[in-house]
Short mmCIF file of C-alpha atoms in Angstrom, two decimals:
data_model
loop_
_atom_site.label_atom_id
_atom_site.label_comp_id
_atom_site.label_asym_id
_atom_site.label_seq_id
_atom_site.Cartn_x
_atom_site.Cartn_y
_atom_site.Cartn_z
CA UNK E 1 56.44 -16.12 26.38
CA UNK E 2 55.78 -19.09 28.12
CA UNK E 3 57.82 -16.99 31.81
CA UNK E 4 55.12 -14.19 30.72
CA UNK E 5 52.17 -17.09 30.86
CA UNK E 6 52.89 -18.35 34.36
CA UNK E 7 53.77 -14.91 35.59
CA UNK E 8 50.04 -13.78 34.41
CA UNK E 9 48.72 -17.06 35.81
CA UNK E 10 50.10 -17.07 39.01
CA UNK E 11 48.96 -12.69 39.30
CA UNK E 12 45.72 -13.91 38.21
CA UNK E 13 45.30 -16.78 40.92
CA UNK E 14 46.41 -14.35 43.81
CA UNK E 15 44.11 -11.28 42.44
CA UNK E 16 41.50 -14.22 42.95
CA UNK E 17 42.22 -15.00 46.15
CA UNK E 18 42.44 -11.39 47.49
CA UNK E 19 39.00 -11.34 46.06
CA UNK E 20 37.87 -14.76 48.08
CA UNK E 21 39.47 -13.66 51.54
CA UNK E 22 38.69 -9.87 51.30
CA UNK E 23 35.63 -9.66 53.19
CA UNK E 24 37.44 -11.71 56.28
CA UNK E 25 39.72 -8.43 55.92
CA UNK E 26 37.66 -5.63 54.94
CA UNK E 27 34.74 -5.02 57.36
CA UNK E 28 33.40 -1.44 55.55
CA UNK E 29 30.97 -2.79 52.58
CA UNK E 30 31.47 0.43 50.85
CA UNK E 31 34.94 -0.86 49.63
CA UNK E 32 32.77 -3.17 47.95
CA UNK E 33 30.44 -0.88 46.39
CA UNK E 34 33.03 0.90 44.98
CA UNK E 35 35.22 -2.19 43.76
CA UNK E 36 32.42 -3.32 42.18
CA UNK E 37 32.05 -0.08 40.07
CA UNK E 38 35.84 -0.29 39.34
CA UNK E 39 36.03 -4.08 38.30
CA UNK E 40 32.92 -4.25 36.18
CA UNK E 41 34.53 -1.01 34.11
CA UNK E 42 37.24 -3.32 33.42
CA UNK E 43 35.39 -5.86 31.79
CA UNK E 44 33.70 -3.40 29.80
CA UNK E 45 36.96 -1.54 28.80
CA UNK E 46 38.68 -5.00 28.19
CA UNK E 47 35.50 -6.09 25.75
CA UNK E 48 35.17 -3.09 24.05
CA UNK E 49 38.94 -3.04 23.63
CA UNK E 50 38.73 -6.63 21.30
CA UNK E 51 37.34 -4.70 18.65
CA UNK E 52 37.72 -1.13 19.14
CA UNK E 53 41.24 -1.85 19.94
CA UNK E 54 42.27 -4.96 18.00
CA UNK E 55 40.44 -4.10 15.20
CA UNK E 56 40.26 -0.37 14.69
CA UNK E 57 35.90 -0.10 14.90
CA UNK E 58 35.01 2.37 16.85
CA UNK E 59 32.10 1.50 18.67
CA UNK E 60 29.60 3.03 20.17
CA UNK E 61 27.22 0.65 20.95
CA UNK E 62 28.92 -0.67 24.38
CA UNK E 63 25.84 -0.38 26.42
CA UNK E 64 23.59 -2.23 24.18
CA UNK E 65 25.24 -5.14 24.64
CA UNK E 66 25.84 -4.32 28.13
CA UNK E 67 21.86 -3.52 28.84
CA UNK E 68 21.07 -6.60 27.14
CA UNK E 69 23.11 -8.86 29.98
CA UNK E 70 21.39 -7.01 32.55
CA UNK E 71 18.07 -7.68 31.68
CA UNK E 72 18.73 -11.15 30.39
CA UNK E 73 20.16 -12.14 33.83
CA UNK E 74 17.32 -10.31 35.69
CA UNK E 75 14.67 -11.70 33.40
CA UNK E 76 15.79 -15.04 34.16
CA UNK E 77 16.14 -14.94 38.01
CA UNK E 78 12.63 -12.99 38.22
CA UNK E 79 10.84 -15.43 36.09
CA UNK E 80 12.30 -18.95 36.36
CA UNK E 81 14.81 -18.41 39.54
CA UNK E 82 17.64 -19.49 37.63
CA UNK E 83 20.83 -18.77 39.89
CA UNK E 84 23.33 -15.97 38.43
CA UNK E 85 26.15 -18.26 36.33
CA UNK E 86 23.11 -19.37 34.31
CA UNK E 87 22.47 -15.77 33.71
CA UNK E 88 26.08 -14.70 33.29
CA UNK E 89 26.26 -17.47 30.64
CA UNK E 90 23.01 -16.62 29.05
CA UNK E 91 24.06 -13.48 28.84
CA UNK E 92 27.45 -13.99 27.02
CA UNK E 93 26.01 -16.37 24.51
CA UNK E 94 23.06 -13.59 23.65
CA UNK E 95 25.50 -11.13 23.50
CA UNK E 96 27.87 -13.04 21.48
CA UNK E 97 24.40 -13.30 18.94
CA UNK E 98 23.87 -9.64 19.07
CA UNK E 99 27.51 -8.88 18.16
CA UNK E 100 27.51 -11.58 15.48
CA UNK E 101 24.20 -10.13 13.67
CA UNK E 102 25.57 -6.45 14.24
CA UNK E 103 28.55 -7.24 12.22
CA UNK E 104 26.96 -8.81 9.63
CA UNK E 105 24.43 -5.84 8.90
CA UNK E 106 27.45 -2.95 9.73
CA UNK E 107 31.09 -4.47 8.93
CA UNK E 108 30.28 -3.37 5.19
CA UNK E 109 30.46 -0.42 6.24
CA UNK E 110 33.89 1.66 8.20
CA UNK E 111 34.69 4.64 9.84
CA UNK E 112 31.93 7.20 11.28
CA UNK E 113 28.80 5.14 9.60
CA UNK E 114 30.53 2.30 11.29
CA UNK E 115 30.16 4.27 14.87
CA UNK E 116 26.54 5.50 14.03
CA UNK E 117 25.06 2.04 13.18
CA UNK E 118 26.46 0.80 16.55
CA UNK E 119 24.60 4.03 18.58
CA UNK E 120 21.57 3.13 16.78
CA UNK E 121 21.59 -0.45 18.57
CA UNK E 122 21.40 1.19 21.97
CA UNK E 123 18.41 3.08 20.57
CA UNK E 124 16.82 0.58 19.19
CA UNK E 125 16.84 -2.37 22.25
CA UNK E 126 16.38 0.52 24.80
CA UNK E 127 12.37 1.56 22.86
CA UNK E 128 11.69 -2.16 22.74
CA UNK E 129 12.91 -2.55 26.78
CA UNK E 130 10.63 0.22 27.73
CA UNK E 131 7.43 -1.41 25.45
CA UNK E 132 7.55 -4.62 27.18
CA UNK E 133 5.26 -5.06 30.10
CA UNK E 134 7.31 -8.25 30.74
CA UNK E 135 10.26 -6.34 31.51
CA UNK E 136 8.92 -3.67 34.13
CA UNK E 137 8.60 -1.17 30.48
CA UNK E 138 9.92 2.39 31.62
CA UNK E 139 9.16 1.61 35.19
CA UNK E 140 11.73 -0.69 35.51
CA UNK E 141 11.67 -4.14 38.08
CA UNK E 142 13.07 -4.99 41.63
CA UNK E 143 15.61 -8.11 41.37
CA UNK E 144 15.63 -9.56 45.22
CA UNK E 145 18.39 -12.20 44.40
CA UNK E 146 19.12 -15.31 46.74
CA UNK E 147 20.69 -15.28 49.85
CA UNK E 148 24.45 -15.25 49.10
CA UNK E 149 26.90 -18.43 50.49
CA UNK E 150 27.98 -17.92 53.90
CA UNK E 151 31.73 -17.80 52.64
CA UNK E 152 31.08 -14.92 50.86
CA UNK E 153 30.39 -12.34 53.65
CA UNK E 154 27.22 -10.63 52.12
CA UNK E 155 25.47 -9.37 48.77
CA UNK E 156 27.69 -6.81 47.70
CA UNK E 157 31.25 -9.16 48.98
CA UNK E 158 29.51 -12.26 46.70
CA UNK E 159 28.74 -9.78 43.45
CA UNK E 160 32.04 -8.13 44.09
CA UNK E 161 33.53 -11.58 44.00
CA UNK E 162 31.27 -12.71 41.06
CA UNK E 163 32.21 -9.34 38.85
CA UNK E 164 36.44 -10.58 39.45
CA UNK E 165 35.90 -14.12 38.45
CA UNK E 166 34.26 -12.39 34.89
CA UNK E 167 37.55 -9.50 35.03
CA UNK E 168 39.93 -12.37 35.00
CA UNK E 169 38.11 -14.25 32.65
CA UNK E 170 37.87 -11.58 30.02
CA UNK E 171 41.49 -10.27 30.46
CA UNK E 172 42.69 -13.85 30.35
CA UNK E 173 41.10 -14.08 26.83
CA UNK E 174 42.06 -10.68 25.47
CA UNK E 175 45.30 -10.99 26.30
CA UNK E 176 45.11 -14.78 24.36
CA UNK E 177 43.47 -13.00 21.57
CA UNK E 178 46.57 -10.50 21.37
CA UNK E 179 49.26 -13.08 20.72
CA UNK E 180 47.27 -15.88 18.90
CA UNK E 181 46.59 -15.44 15.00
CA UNK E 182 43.72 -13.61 15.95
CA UNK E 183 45.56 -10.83 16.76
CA UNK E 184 48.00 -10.76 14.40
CA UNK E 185 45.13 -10.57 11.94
CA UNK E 186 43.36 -7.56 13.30
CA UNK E 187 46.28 -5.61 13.59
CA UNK E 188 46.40 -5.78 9.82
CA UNK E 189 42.99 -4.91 9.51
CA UNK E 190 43.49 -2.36 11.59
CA UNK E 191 46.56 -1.07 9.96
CA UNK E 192 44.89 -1.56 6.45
CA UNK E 193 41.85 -3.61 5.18
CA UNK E 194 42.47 -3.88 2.08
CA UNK E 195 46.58 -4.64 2.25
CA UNK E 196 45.19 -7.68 4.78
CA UNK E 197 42.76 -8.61 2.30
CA UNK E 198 45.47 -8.87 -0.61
CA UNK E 199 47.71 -10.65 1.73
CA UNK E 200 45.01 -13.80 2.23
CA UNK E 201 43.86 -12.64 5.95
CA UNK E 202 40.31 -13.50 6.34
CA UNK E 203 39.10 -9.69 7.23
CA UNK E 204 35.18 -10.96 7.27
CA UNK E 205 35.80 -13.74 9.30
CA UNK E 206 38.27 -12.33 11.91
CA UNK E 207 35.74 -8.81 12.55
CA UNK E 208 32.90 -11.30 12.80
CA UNK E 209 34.62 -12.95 15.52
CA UNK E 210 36.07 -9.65 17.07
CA UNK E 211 32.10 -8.23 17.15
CA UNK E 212 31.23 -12.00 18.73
CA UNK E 213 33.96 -11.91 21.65
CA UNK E 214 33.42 -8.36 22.31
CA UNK E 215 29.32 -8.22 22.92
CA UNK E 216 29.84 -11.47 24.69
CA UNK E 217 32.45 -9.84 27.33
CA UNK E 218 30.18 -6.73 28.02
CA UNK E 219 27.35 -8.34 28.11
CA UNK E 220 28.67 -10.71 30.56
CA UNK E 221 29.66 -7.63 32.20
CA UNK E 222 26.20 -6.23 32.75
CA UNK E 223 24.31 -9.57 33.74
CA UNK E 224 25.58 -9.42 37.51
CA UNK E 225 24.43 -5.75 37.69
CA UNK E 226 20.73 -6.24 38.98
CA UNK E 227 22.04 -7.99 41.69
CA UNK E 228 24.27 -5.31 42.66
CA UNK E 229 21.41 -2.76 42.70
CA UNK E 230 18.48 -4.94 43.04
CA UNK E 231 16.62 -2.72 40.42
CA UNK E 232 16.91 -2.12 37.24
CA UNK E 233 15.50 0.55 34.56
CA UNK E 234 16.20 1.33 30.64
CA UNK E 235 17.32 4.44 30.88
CA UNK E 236 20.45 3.16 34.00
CA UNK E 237 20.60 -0.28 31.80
CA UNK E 238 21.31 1.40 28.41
CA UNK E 239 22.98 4.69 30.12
CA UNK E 240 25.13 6.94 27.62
CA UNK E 241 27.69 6.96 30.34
CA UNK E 242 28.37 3.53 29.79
CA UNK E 243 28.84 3.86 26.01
CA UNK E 244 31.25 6.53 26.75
CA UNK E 245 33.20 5.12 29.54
CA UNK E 246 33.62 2.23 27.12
CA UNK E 247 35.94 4.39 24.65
CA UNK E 248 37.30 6.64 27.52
CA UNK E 249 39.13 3.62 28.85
CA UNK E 250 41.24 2.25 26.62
CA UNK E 251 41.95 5.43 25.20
CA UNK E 252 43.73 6.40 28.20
CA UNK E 253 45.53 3.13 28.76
CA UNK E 254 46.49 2.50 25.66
CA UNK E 255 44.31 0.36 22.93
CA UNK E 256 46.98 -1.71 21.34
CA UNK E 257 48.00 -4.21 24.15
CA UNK E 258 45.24 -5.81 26.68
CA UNK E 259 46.70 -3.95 29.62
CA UNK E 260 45.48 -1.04 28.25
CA UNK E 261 42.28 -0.73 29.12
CA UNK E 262 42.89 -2.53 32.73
CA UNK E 263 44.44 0.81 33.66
CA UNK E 264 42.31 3.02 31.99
CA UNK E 265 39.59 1.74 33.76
CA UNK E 266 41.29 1.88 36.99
CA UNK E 267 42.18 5.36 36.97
CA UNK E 268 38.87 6.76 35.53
CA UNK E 269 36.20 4.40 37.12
CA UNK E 270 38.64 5.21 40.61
CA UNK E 271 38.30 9.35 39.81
CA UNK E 272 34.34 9.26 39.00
CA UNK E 273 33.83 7.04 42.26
CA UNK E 274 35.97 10.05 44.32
CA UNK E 275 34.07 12.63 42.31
CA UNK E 276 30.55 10.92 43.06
CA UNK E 277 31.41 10.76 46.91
CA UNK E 278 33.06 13.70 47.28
CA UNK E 279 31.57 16.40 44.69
CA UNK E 280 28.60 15.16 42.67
CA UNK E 281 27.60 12.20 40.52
CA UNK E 282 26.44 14.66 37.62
CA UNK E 283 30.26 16.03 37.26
CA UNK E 284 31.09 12.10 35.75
CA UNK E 285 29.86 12.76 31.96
CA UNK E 286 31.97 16.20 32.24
CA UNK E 287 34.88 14.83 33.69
CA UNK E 288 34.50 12.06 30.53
CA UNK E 289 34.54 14.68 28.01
CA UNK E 290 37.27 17.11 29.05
CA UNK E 291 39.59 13.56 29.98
CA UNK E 292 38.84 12.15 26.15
CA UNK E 293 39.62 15.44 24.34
CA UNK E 294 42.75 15.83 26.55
CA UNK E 295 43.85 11.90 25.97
CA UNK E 296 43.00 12.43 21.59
CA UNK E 297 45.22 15.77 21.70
CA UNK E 298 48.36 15.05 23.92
CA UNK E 299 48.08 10.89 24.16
CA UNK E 300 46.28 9.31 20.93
CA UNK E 301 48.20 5.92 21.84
CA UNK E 302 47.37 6.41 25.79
CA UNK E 303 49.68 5.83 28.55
CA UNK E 304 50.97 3.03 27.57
CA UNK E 305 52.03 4.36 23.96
CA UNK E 306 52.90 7.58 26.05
CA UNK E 307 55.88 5.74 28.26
CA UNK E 308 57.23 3.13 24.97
CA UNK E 309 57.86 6.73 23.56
CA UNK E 310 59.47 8.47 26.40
CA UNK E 311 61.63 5.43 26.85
CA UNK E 312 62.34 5.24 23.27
CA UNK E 313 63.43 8.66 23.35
CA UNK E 314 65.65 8.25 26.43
CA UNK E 315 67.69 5.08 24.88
CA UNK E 316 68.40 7.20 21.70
#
């Protein structure tokens, strides 16, 4: 374990560095605009994954928490100036709260009323976005962030930048949550509550923390969004899309291992980026839906679960 740690430290500190001297490399910003699209899907994958994953709860309520980091971070450049980290940390902690109260009013409940509840939340902070004036309301607001560092190459190189620093983060802590007791414990919930619960795990406890780390992570995801696209709008902020990219993902990576999600975001983020340049953007939902029912029919355990059973097969 401890030749896995440094290998994933040491991959981690060179993906960070690619990030740092990219733009001295890469002159075409698009490569940017695209990466950008790319990394922040795995964050969202990677959060949702914690307790969709980990834990077994469906949920469908990724772009609440995501919405909520975008116009947390927004709100507080717009109105007090405060520089993005602030906002990236406000918007962890607030997600982190929103997670925390959403398991206490829905972990009573499992399965499909489970998924519901979490839907509603999107519903719910996406009327109260559009009634307050504050907020730009349905209209939505500009966000003209600061001039970026000089080292950084430009707006899009600096959020680029900004959006890996969160990746690495958040992968760094899944992947902690999968081998610590944390893990351990919400494989048996997800395997069966109420064995875990006979055996002493602390079911409540561990989901309440599972709901806290994953609204954190995506809405840490969304708060350096209106700085990517200077505007932002309820209906973008709180987009269905988002929800379902936030299942698609791990489903086709795999949801029981943190790497996972890292490649299902790769590959589908990567195919609705082609498909937006190349065909249309309105082909992304589509593509979504026929790539989820193909995943839950031929690869319920993704590709990951797809190549431990081909190479199961081929040692017997």
């Amino acid at each position: 374990m401890k030749r896995n740690n440094l290998i994933f430290a040491l991959g981690a500190i060179l993906i960070l560095l690619a990030g740092f001297f990219a733009p001295s490399i890469v002159t075409n910003p698009f490569y940017f605009f695209a990466g950008y699209v790319i990394v922040q899907y795995i964050v969202i994958a990677t959060g949702w994954n914690v307790l969709g994953g980990y834990a077994g709860y469906i949920n469908f309520g990724a772009a609440a928490f995501f919405g909520s980091g975008v116009y947390l971070s927004a709100f507080l450049f717009n109105a007090f100036g405060l520089p993005l980290w602030v906002g990236i940390i406000g918007a962890a902690a607030l997600g982190a709260i929103l997670g925390l109260a959403m398991g206490y009013l829905t972990l009573q409940i499992q399965g499909v009323y489970f998924a519901i509840a979490t839907l509603g939340l999107v519903i719910v902070l996406e009327t109260i976005v559009h009634n307050l004036p504050g907020l730009g309301g349905a209209r939505g607001m500009a966000v003209y962030g600061p001039a970026p560092p000089e080292w950084s190459g430009g707006p899009v190189q600096y959020v680029f930048f900004v959006i890996l620093i969160i990746a690495v983060a958040c992968v760094a802590l899944a992947r902690w949550i999968e081998h610590s007791w944390i893990g351990r414990g919400l494989r048996a919930v997800r395997a069966s509550e109420d064995a875990a619960e006979c055996s002493g795990v602390p079911t409540l406890k561990l989901k309440l923390m599972a709901c806290s780390i994953s609204g954190a992570m995506l809405a840490a995801a969304g708060a350096p969004y209106p700085f990517y696209t200077n505007f932002v709008e309820p209906v973008t902020a709180f987009s269905l899309l988002i929800g379902l990219n936030a299942i698609a993902m791990p489903l086709i990576g795999g949801t029981r291992s943190w790497a996972g999600p890292i490649i299902g975001a790769i590959i589908l983020a990567s195919a609705q980026q082609i498909a937006t340049v190349t065909i249309s953007s309105e082909l992304n939902i589509l593509f979504v839906g026929v790539v989820l029912i193909a995943f839950v029919a031929l690869a319920p355990n993704g590709l990951l679960g797809l190549a431990k059973r081909k190479s199961a097969g081929t040692a017997q």
